[in-house]
Amino acid sequence: MTAGEGAASGVIMGDPGDRGRFGEFGGRFVPESLVPACMELEAAFRAAWADPAFRDELTSTLASYGGRPTPVTECPRLSAELGVRVLLKREDLAHTGSHKINNVVGQALLARRMGKTRLVAETGAGQHGVATATAAARYGMACVVYMGEVDTARQELNVFRMELLGAEVRPVTSGSRTLKDAVNEALRDWVATVEDTHYCLGSVMGPHPYPWIVRELQRVVGDEARQQCRAILGGADPDVVVACVGGGSNAAGTFAGFADATSSALVGVEAAGGAAMAKGIPGVLHGMRSNLMQDEAGQILEAESISAGLDYPGIGPEHAHLAAIGRARYETATDAEVLEAFQLLSRTEGIIPALESAHALAWVARAARSGDELVRSGSTVLVTLSGRGDKDVAQVRELLA
Amino acid sequence: MTVATAPDLAATLAAHRAAGRKLLVPYVTGGMDDQWLVTVEALAGAGADAIEIGLPFSDPMIDGPTVQAASLAALERGTTPAGVLADLGRISPGVPLVVMTYYNLVVRTGHRRMAASMAESGVTGAIVPDLPLEEVGPWAEAADSAGVATVLLVAPSTPDGRIAPIVERCRGFVYTVGRMGVTGEQRQLAGTALDVAARVKARTSLPVCVGIGISDADQARRVCEVADGVVVGSALVRRLLEGGGVEAAVDFIGGIRRALDRG
Ligand SMILES: Cc1ncc(COP(=O)(O)O)c(C=O)c1O
């Protein structure tokens, strides 16, 4: 296997090189029709990322439009209840209510720079779809969002939001009718429309260069959080950094601020019903080699959890690599634990988390109560609160009834 | 059993082309119905020069609704990659068999094991659509050693400079993607089909077959004014899904055969 440049230079979360490798994971497993588009995107991103004018425009847009920087919040009552000091990185306060805006503003600016006039996206919970529709509205681009039929039903309000923002939502009826099928449909759209269309992929997954682009665009979460934690902790870093993992973009962005710069332990939390690290084995799907939930023959299994945003049978390739080299650890949380954590944060801190983010909190609560070696009393835990729970309130109400 | 007698993809197609015959490669999804093997044998008799068999996959990314439906039907019937290959090993259609499979089925089975079981079943070619040139190495080596020709794709979006390295690594024939899009029937022959076929023809001595979107005898005949042959998938699979059975398949493919022979 060719190691990425990052690995060669000793950087843990670095440049994956032109073959897009994170150790043995990643790559570009797409039909030839899409290879030139991926290459063009990689070249465009390399140029843009090295261009101070592009970086300035992104930073100022994320500030004046996206609401960055988001704060880090101390959680005294939650901390007292769990016996560990919990800090939250508040992506729920970003525009559109989750970290997804960081990625889409970057990709929309990149698409515009490339002369593309239309965005397509996949979405699970609808948060990435809403964020993409938002950026498309802001930059006057056409927008089509693919969303599994199961998800359009359980996230009705987000469908309406996207339509309000001027996007067309196309329900996906193939396969398991959830996030993985929405990715298939978005890729199918892109093959036919690549000339004028940018595929605005929502997580650190897919063919190279997406896992790298999305991680770099989400890095702002981790970079900000590290500085903010140092200010709060008198120059120290948190002992543990925790984020939920669907495809893994809020986790990758968070980890990127800590993986090389600190010795903080990194923990990604997947849904127990979509646990690509716990139950998956290496394979190739959606353009990448990574861990996948699959059967004996190699057919991809359906993920199933309480949160549409984590119902993905794979995981971003860099996470598979971080696990393989032991730099990050991946855990799971059950639906019941997540529901409890959802209520716990609401009750103790007045913050209603997204069900996705509640997975990260659920693991912290379990680890604190069970005396996990990482989460001892007196340790400091930074949790990325990837999004706010407004979209989930109706669903949770039904589940608790 | 069939190993010794199975016709070789590369040799057969090269010989047919040398004899001035246009190449016709129908596609059937393995295990899509209980008649699929009979259909494969009948297609050989209807004038196919090789037959492409799809291994059903849960996430057929480059396939449109028709082949997706066939894959789903096959999976619902309990079809597995090993089962399709074992079934193919039991027939001797007299024309070369090419398997189309998404890469994960190969990864899960293992490169060498998959290549060996293809060879044992008399399969002499493989198309792995989600393995572009940069990633094809490990599979192509395993396939080469097993005597299975790895057919690569060239697309309308492929720049001229990429065609040479692709056709150099390609075996059997060059699968030339006729249009930007997924598999599926088209009313009109895409303007890109003739253009990409000509660009590939100018750069290889391998047979050049155009697939994706070729939907009827007239389109096939027109593409073959430039290309050496055609792959016909969705238009055939739809007839099978609609219950037309072996008869409809033979009718349809036989009609294309006659159109190609008339020129
Ligand atoms: C609030 C929130 N958090 C997390 C995720 C999961 O995505 P990722 O793992 O890429 O951060 C989603 C996806 O929809 C989400 O909406």
Short mmCIF file of C-alpha atoms in Angstrom, two decimals, chain A residues 19 21 27-36 38-39 207-208 284 287-288, chain B residues 103 127-140 150-154 158 162 165-166 169:
data_model
loop_
_atom_site.label_atom_id
_atom_site.label_comp_id
_atom_site.label_asym_id
_atom_site.label_seq_id
_atom_site.Cartn_x
_atom_site.Cartn_y
_atom_site.Cartn_z
CA ARG A 19 -4.10 8.57 -4.47
CA ARG A 21 -4.76 7.13 0.93
CA GLY A 27 -8.76 5.76 -2.63
CA ARG A 28 -10.92 6.59 -5.62
CA PHE A 29 -13.11 3.65 -6.56
CA VAL A 30 -15.47 5.24 -9.07
CA PRO A 31 -16.43 4.46 -12.66
CA GLU A 32 -14.15 6.00 -15.26
CA SER A 33 -16.89 8.52 -16.16
CA LEU A 34 -16.33 10.23 -12.79
CA VAL A 35 -12.55 9.96 -12.52
CA PRO A 36 -11.80 13.14 -14.50
CA CYS A 38 -12.65 13.86 -9.16
CA MET A 39 -9.24 14.83 -10.52
CA PRO A 207 -13.92 8.95 -3.46
CA HIS A 208 -10.74 11.00 -3.11
CA VAL A 284 -15.26 -0.75 -0.99
CA GLY A 287 -15.77 5.26 -3.96
CA MET A 288 -13.74 4.47 -0.85
CA TYR B 103 -15.54 -4.34 -6.61
CA ILE B 127 -15.69 -5.89 -15.92
CA VAL B 128 -15.33 -4.18 -12.54
CA PRO B 129 -16.87 -0.76 -13.21
CA ASP B 130 -15.82 0.88 -9.96
CA LEU B 131 -12.15 -0.01 -10.49
CA PRO B 132 -10.57 2.73 -12.58
CA LEU B 133 -7.04 2.48 -13.92
CA GLU B 134 -5.38 3.86 -10.77
CA GLU B 135 -6.98 1.23 -8.53
CA VAL B 136 -7.15 -1.80 -10.82
CA GLY B 137 -3.66 -3.20 -10.13
CA PRO B 138 -4.26 -5.90 -7.49
CA TRP B 139 -7.35 -7.26 -9.24
CA ALA B 140 -5.85 -7.12 -12.74
CA THR B 150 -9.88 -7.41 -17.27
CA VAL B 151 -12.00 -5.14 -19.46
CA LEU B 152 -11.58 -1.44 -18.62
CA LEU B 153 -13.90 1.49 -19.30
CA VAL B 154 -13.31 4.64 -21.30
CA THR B 158 -11.95 10.60 -20.40
CA ARG B 162 -5.81 8.99 -20.36
CA PRO B 165 -2.67 4.07 -20.45
CA ILE B 166 -6.19 2.66 -20.03
CA ARG B 169 -3.90 -2.16 -19.22
#
